[in-house]
Amino acid sequence: MGLLDLPAPLYTWLDAALVGVLPPLARVLLWGALAGLGSMALYALLAPQGRIARGKREVAEARQTLDQHDGSLADAGPIIGRMLRLSLGQVRLTTLPALIASIPLLTLLAWMSTAYGYRYPEPGETPPVEAQPAAWVAEWVPQADPDGTPGVRVSNGEGGSTDLFDLPVPVGVLHEWRWWNAILGNPAGYLPSGSAIERVRVELPRQRFLPFGPAWARGWEIPFLTALLAASLGLKIGARIQ
């Protein structure tokens, strides 16, 4: 697990509690709304609302003064400089709170991509499997261990070495551990270090939540982001968050 994956067990537990209460699309919308409300509320808590509001008024006053200026450009220099300093001050006040407030959202996005991204094939479905380098031959295995977990079998195509990798979660890429996995891990696990197999890719079927639109737009992303934006903007406007 990477750092962004640490809250994943909590998300999984909460989502499991909702399975018998809400259908999948409603759960996606709920997660999006909670993400929007939570991120915006955390930003409001961290950002100095009074100073930001005062800074906005000062920027507006400086802009109005510049609009009313009727002299030369050289004479307008101090006004322009003040407006730029005030604008940069606003950026300084809001950047760090916005970054911190985005961290819970990133952890949720990482979990959503696994929980609602892909699914295992139905019985009889055989997804395409590709291994790199291309000399390796890969195939889908519906049951890779006694527990019934599916996986992939990779061989060198010459009747020699054969490796069997299970997929404990429906994630379609296996690779060796890289440094960025300390931040965002691969929930399906990793190939052995130093393996001659560089990567295994399985074209797992995507979960679909919308009954309309092109196939790429029927996943969790559009309803999740729509609910997130609606909830965060609603809270920002309703609570007058700067």
mmCIF file of C-alpha atoms in Angstrom:
data_model
loop_
_atom_site.group_PDB
_atom_site.id
_atom_site.type_symbol
_atom_site.label_atom_id
_atom_site.label_comp_id
_atom_site.label_asym_id
_atom_site.label_seq_id
_atom_site.Cartn_x
_atom_site.Cartn_y
_atom_site.Cartn_z
ATOM 1 C CA MET A 1 0.000 0.000 0.000
ATOM 2 C CA GLY A 2 1.081 3.534 -0.752
ATOM 3 C CA LEU A 3 0.412 6.582 1.395
ATOM 4 C CA LEU A 4 -2.701 7.462 -0.595
ATOM 5 C CA ASP A 5 -4.033 3.939 -0.044
ATOM 6 C CA LEU A 6 -4.033 4.085 3.760
ATOM 7 C CA PRO A 7 -7.726 5.126 4.082
ATOM 8 C CA ALA A 8 -8.811 2.447 1.564
ATOM 9 C CA PRO A 9 -9.923 -0.125 4.204
ATOM 10 C CA LEU A 10 -12.190 2.491 5.781
ATOM 11 C CA TYR A 11 -13.712 3.379 2.391
ATOM 12 C CA THR A 12 -14.237 -0.310 1.643
ATOM 13 C CA TRP A 13 -15.961 -0.869 4.994
ATOM 14 C CA LEU A 14 -18.279 2.111 4.537
ATOM 15 C CA ASP A 15 -19.093 1.137 0.957
ATOM 16 C CA ALA A 16 -19.897 -2.431 2.001
ATOM 17 C CA ALA A 17 -22.351 -1.056 4.579
ATOM 18 C CA LEU A 18 -24.154 0.787 1.768
ATOM 19 C CA VAL A 19 -24.356 -2.130 -0.663
ATOM 20 C CA GLY A 20 -27.739 -3.324 0.566
ATOM 21 C CA VAL A 21 -29.061 0.227 0.946
ATOM 22 C CA LEU A 22 -28.146 2.033 -2.283
ATOM 23 C CA PRO A 23 -27.657 0.839 -5.876
ATOM 24 C CA PRO A 24 -24.178 1.253 -7.418
ATOM 25 C CA LEU A 25 -24.872 4.528 -9.242
ATOM 26 C CA ALA A 26 -26.352 6.095 -6.110
ATOM 27 C CA ARG A 27 -23.254 5.077 -4.144
ATOM 28 C CA VAL A 28 -20.994 6.684 -6.752
ATOM 29 C CA LEU A 29 -23.021 9.910 -6.551
ATOM 30 C CA LEU A 30 -22.933 9.809 -2.756
ATOM 31 C CA TRP A 31 -19.152 9.367 -2.704
ATOM 32 C CA GLY A 32 -18.789 12.272 -5.115
ATOM 33 C CA ALA A 33 -21.015 14.521 -3.013
ATOM 34 C CA LEU A 34 -19.164 13.593 0.189
ATOM 35 C CA ALA A 35 -15.833 14.260 -1.512
ATOM 36 C CA GLY A 36 -16.978 17.704 -2.648
ATOM 37 C CA LEU A 37 -18.431 18.668 0.711
ATOM 38 C CA GLY A 38 -15.453 17.330 2.657
ATOM 39 C CA SER A 39 -12.796 18.990 0.497
ATOM 40 C CA MET A 40 -14.567 22.347 0.484
ATOM 41 C CA ALA A 41 -15.221 22.234 4.245
ATOM 42 C CA LEU A 42 -11.574 21.378 4.934
ATOM 43 C CA TYR A 43 -10.424 24.216 2.687
ATOM 44 C CA ALA A 44 -12.743 26.650 4.494
ATOM 45 C CA LEU A 45 -11.320 25.508 7.815
ATOM 46 C CA LEU A 46 -7.693 25.931 6.745
ATOM 47 C CA ALA A 47 -7.864 29.082 4.611
ATOM 48 C CA PRO A 48 -7.989 32.466 6.437
ATOM 49 C CA GLN A 49 -11.404 33.522 5.212
ATOM 50 C CA GLY A 50 -11.261 37.042 6.637
ATOM 51 C CA ARG A 51 -7.890 37.858 5.090
ATOM 52 C CA ILE A 52 -8.934 36.411 1.735
ATOM 53 C CA ALA A 53 -12.142 38.460 1.705
ATOM 54 C CA ARG A 54 -10.230 41.600 2.628
ATOM 55 C CA GLY A 55 -7.686 40.859 -0.092
ATOM 56 C CA LYS A 56 -10.443 40.481 -2.692
ATOM 57 C CA ARG A 57 -11.825 43.892 -1.758
ATOM 58 C CA GLU A 58 -8.381 45.453 -2.005
ATOM 59 C CA VAL A 59 -7.776 43.879 -5.435
ATOM 60 C CA ALA A 60 -11.153 45.170 -6.624
ATOM 61 C CA GLU A 61 -10.345 48.661 -5.338
ATOM 62 C CA ALA A 62 -6.941 48.614 -7.050
ATOM 63 C CA ARG A 63 -8.539 47.475 -10.311
ATOM 64 C CA GLN A 64 -11.134 50.252 -10.081
ATOM 65 C CA THR A 65 -8.397 52.812 -9.433
ATOM 66 C CA LEU A 66 -6.521 51.551 -12.493
ATOM 67 C CA ASP A 67 -9.671 51.721 -14.620
ATOM 68 C CA GLN A 68 -10.210 55.324 -13.565
ATOM 69 C CA HIS A 69 -6.572 56.287 -14.171
ATOM 70 C CA ASP A 70 -6.298 58.873 -16.931
ATOM 71 C CA GLY A 71 -2.548 59.514 -16.902
ATOM 72 C CA SER A 72 0.431 57.919 -18.559
ATOM 73 C CA LEU A 73 1.427 54.271 -18.277
ATOM 74 C CA ALA A 74 4.459 55.283 -16.210
ATOM 75 C CA ASP A 75 2.195 56.997 -13.704
ATOM 76 C CA ALA A 76 0.023 53.867 -13.535
ATOM 77 C CA GLY A 77 3.040 51.704 -12.614
ATOM 78 C CA PRO A 78 2.568 51.909 -8.819
ATOM 79 C CA ILE A 79 -1.128 51.037 -9.174
ATOM 80 C CA ILE A 80 -0.327 48.019 -11.377
ATOM 81 C CA GLY A 81 2.406 46.913 -8.982
ATOM 82 C CA ARG A 82 0.067 47.085 -6.013
ATOM 83 C CA MET A 83 -2.609 45.117 -7.832
ATOM 84 C CA LEU A 84 -0.076 42.412 -8.734
ATOM 85 C CA ARG A 85 1.191 42.203 -5.149
ATOM 86 C CA LEU A 86 -2.341 41.885 -3.842
ATOM 87 C CA SER A 87 -3.170 39.169 -6.398
ATOM 88 C CA LEU A 88 -0.046 37.200 -5.518
ATOM 89 C CA GLY A 89 -0.950 37.558 -1.861
ATOM 90 C CA GLN A 90 -4.304 35.913 -2.614
ATOM 91 C CA VAL A 91 -2.512 33.025 -4.307
ATOM 92 C CA ARG A 92 -0.234 32.640 -1.292
ATOM 93 C CA LEU A 93 -3.203 32.551 1.107
ATOM 94 C CA THR A 94 -5.176 29.955 -0.855
ATOM 95 C CA THR A 95 -2.597 27.598 -2.409
ATOM 96 C CA LEU A 96 -1.477 25.640 0.653
ATOM 97 C CA PRO A 97 -5.008 25.169 2.100
ATOM 98 C CA ALA A 98 -6.235 24.035 -1.324
ATOM 99 C CA LEU A 99 -3.402 21.518 -1.644
ATOM 100 C CA ILE A 100 -3.985 20.099 1.832
ATOM 101 C CA ALA A 101 -7.745 19.923 1.243
ATOM 102 C CA SER A 102 -7.152 17.926 -1.948
ATOM 103 C CA ILE A 103 -5.294 15.092 -0.178
ATOM 104 C CA PRO A 104 -8.444 13.288 1.113
ATOM 105 C CA LEU A 105 -9.915 13.625 -2.375
ATOM 106 C CA LEU A 106 -6.824 11.996 -3.887
ATOM 107 C CA THR A 107 -7.111 9.056 -1.498
ATOM 108 C CA LEU A 108 -10.756 8.615 -2.470
ATOM 109 C CA LEU A 109 -9.991 8.815 -6.195
ATOM 110 C CA ALA A 110 -7.317 6.141 -5.778
ATOM 111 C CA TRP A 111 -9.808 3.872 -4.027
ATOM 112 C CA MET A 112 -12.649 4.590 -6.472
ATOM 113 C CA SER A 113 -10.487 3.647 -9.442
ATOM 114 C CA THR A 114 -10.135 0.154 -7.954
ATOM 115 C CA ALA A 115 -13.537 -0.359 -6.333
ATOM 116 C CA TYR A 116 -15.591 1.044 -9.222
ATOM 117 C CA GLY A 117 -13.197 0.935 -12.167
ATOM 118 C CA TYR A 118 -13.090 -2.610 -13.537
ATOM 119 C CA ARG A 119 -14.679 -5.970 -12.827
ATOM 120 C CA TYR A 120 -13.726 -9.587 -13.233
ATOM 121 C CA PRO A 121 -14.954 -11.265 -16.428
ATOM 122 C CA GLU A 122 -18.141 -13.274 -16.244
ATOM 123 C CA PRO A 123 -17.868 -17.065 -16.624
ATOM 124 C CA GLY A 124 -17.100 -17.753 -20.244
ATOM 125 C CA GLU A 125 -15.513 -14.338 -20.862
ATOM 126 C CA THR A 126 -11.827 -14.395 -21.723
ATOM 127 C CA PRO A 127 -10.161 -10.973 -21.643
ATOM 128 C CA PRO A 128 -7.090 -10.317 -23.816
ATOM 129 C CA VAL A 129 -3.813 -10.553 -21.910
ATOM 130 C CA GLU A 130 -0.493 -9.094 -23.035
ATOM 131 C CA ALA A 131 2.950 -9.520 -21.525
ATOM 132 C CA GLN A 132 6.105 -7.519 -22.105
ATOM 133 C CA PRO A 133 8.598 -8.277 -23.584
ATOM 134 C CA ALA A 134 6.500 -9.560 -26.465
ATOM 135 C CA ALA A 135 8.354 -12.897 -26.466
ATOM 136 C CA TRP A 136 6.344 -13.907 -23.399
ATOM 137 C CA VAL A 137 2.941 -15.537 -23.863
ATOM 138 C CA ALA A 138 0.166 -14.628 -21.413
ATOM 139 C CA GLU A 139 -3.290 -16.107 -20.893
ATOM 140 C CA TRP A 140 -6.238 -15.560 -18.590
ATOM 141 C CA VAL A 141 -6.801 -18.116 -15.824
ATOM 142 C CA PRO A 142 -10.336 -18.054 -14.324
ATOM 143 C CA GLN A 143 -9.091 -19.726 -11.124
ATOM 144 C CA ALA A 144 -5.471 -19.096 -10.216
ATOM 145 C CA ASP A 145 -5.608 -20.339 -6.614
ATOM 146 C CA PRO A 146 -7.773 -22.661 -4.498
ATOM 147 C CA ASP A 147 -9.877 -19.724 -3.281
ATOM 148 C CA GLY A 148 -11.132 -19.128 -6.820
ATOM 149 C CA THR A 149 -9.219 -15.890 -7.392
ATOM 150 C CA PRO A 150 -8.587 -15.379 -11.119
ATOM 151 C CA GLY A 151 -5.196 -14.504 -12.534
ATOM 152 C CA VAL A 152 -2.850 -14.800 -15.487
ATOM 153 C CA ARG A 153 -0.332 -17.397 -16.595
ATOM 154 C CA VAL A 154 2.818 -16.199 -18.349
ATOM 155 C CA SER A 155 5.291 -18.459 -20.163
ATOM 156 C CA ASN A 156 8.273 -17.870 -22.400
ATOM 157 C CA GLY A 157 6.532 -19.576 -25.308
ATOM 158 C CA GLU A 158 9.192 -22.262 -25.622
ATOM 159 C CA GLY A 159 7.850 -24.750 -23.117
ATOM 160 C CA GLY A 160 10.176 -23.479 -20.413
ATOM 161 C CA SER A 161 9.552 -21.123 -17.505
ATOM 162 C CA THR A 162 5.915 -20.555 -16.520
ATOM 163 C CA ASP A 163 4.647 -18.120 -13.882
ATOM 164 C CA LEU A 164 1.156 -17.861 -12.429
ATOM 165 C CA PHE A 165 0.025 -14.546 -10.925
ATOM 166 C CA ASP A 166 -3.301 -14.118 -9.194
ATOM 167 C CA LEU A 167 -5.326 -10.892 -9.285
ATOM 168 C CA PRO A 168 -6.857 -10.418 -5.822
ATOM 169 C CA VAL A 169 -8.621 -7.285 -7.084
ATOM 170 C CA PRO A 170 -9.764 -6.411 -10.626
ATOM 171 C CA VAL A 171 -6.771 -4.292 -11.638
ATOM 172 C CA GLY A 172 -5.458 -4.881 -15.132
ATOM 173 C CA VAL A 173 -1.738 -4.117 -14.778
ATOM 174 C CA LEU A 174 1.057 -5.969 -13.024
ATOM 175 C CA HIS A 175 4.598 -4.605 -12.855
ATOM 176 C CA GLU A 176 7.593 -4.461 -10.561
ATOM 177 C CA TRP A 177 7.476 -2.142 -7.566
ATOM 178 C CA ARG A 178 8.580 1.401 -8.420
ATOM 179 C CA TRP A 179 9.348 4.311 -6.127
ATOM 180 C CA TRP A 180 6.033 6.036 -6.875
ATOM 181 C CA ASN A 181 4.216 3.005 -5.474
ATOM 182 C CA ALA A 182 5.230 4.307 -2.050
ATOM 183 C CA ILE A 183 2.705 7.078 -2.771
ATOM 184 C CA LEU A 184 0.130 5.149 -4.800
ATOM 185 C CA GLY A 185 0.340 1.382 -4.636
ATOM 186 C CA ASN A 186 -0.915 -1.271 -7.001
ATOM 187 C CA PRO A 187 -3.624 -3.196 -5.108
ATOM 188 C CA ALA A 188 -3.116 -6.200 -7.376
ATOM 189 C CA GLY A 189 0.470 -6.615 -6.183
ATOM 190 C CA TYR A 190 3.755 -6.624 -8.056
ATOM 191 C CA LEU A 191 5.927 -8.792 -10.227
ATOM 192 C CA PRO A 192 9.008 -10.255 -8.505
ATOM 193 C CA SER A 193 11.981 -7.916 -8.423
ATOM 194 C CA GLY A 194 14.397 -8.660 -11.250
ATOM 195 C CA SER A 195 11.824 -10.670 -13.169
ATOM 196 C CA ALA A 196 12.356 -11.124 -16.901
ATOM 197 C CA ILE A 197 8.688 -10.144 -17.301
ATOM 198 C CA GLU A 198 8.442 -6.365 -17.348
ATOM 199 C CA ARG A 199 4.674 -5.891 -17.399
ATOM 200 C CA VAL A 200 1.439 -7.854 -17.725
ATOM 201 C CA ARG A 201 -1.693 -6.089 -18.946
ATOM 202 C CA VAL A 202 -5.203 -7.550 -18.812
ATOM 203 C CA GLU A 203 -8.056 -5.829 -20.668
ATOM 204 C CA LEU A 204 -10.617 -6.267 -17.924
ATOM 205 C CA PRO A 205 -14.176 -5.105 -18.633
ATOM 206 C CA ARG A 206 -15.096 -1.731 -17.153
ATOM 207 C CA GLN A 207 -17.956 -1.326 -14.741
ATOM 208 C CA ARG A 208 -20.786 0.709 -16.253
ATOM 209 C CA PHE A 209 -23.168 2.897 -14.278
ATOM 210 C CA LEU A 210 -24.875 5.017 -16.940
ATOM 211 C CA PRO A 211 -27.325 3.458 -19.438
ATOM 212 C CA PHE A 212 -26.521 5.977 -22.173
ATOM 213 C CA GLY A 213 -23.596 7.609 -23.941
ATOM 214 C CA PRO A 214 -20.421 6.131 -25.414
ATOM 215 C CA ALA A 215 -18.815 3.211 -23.616
ATOM 216 C CA TRP A 216 -15.921 5.309 -22.277
ATOM 217 C CA ALA A 217 -18.363 7.725 -20.591
ATOM 218 C CA ARG A 218 -20.464 5.158 -18.735
ATOM 219 C CA GLY A 219 -18.002 4.544 -15.918
ATOM 220 C CA TRP A 220 -17.855 6.050 -12.444
ATOM 221 C CA GLU A 221 -15.869 9.160 -13.375
ATOM 222 C CA ILE A 222 -18.575 11.397 -14.882
ATOM 223 C CA PRO A 223 -21.274 10.874 -12.199
ATOM 224 C CA PHE A 224 -18.652 11.097 -9.440
ATOM 225 C CA LEU A 225 -17.140 14.356 -10.727
ATOM 226 C CA THR A 226 -20.585 15.837 -11.432
ATOM 227 C CA ALA A 227 -21.706 15.191 -7.859
ATOM 228 C CA LEU A 228 -18.374 16.456 -6.514
ATOM 229 C CA LEU A 229 -18.554 19.754 -8.412
ATOM 230 C CA ALA A 230 -22.228 20.295 -7.578
ATOM 231 C CA ALA A 231 -21.702 19.649 -3.864
ATOM 232 C CA SER A 232 -18.526 21.722 -3.547
ATOM 233 C CA LEU A 233 -19.940 24.692 -5.475
ATOM 234 C CA GLY A 234 -23.192 24.486 -3.525
ATOM 235 C CA LEU A 235 -21.338 24.598 -0.209
ATOM 236 C CA LYS A 236 -19.032 27.386 -1.424
ATOM 237 C CA ILE A 237 -21.934 29.564 -2.514
ATOM 238 C CA GLY A 238 -24.230 28.663 0.370
ATOM 239 C CA ALA A 239 -21.599 29.184 3.059
ATOM 240 C CA ARG A 240 -19.934 32.103 1.218
ATOM 241 C CA ILE A 241 -16.539 30.457 1.316
ATOM 242 C CA GLN A 242 -13.815 32.660 -0.149
#
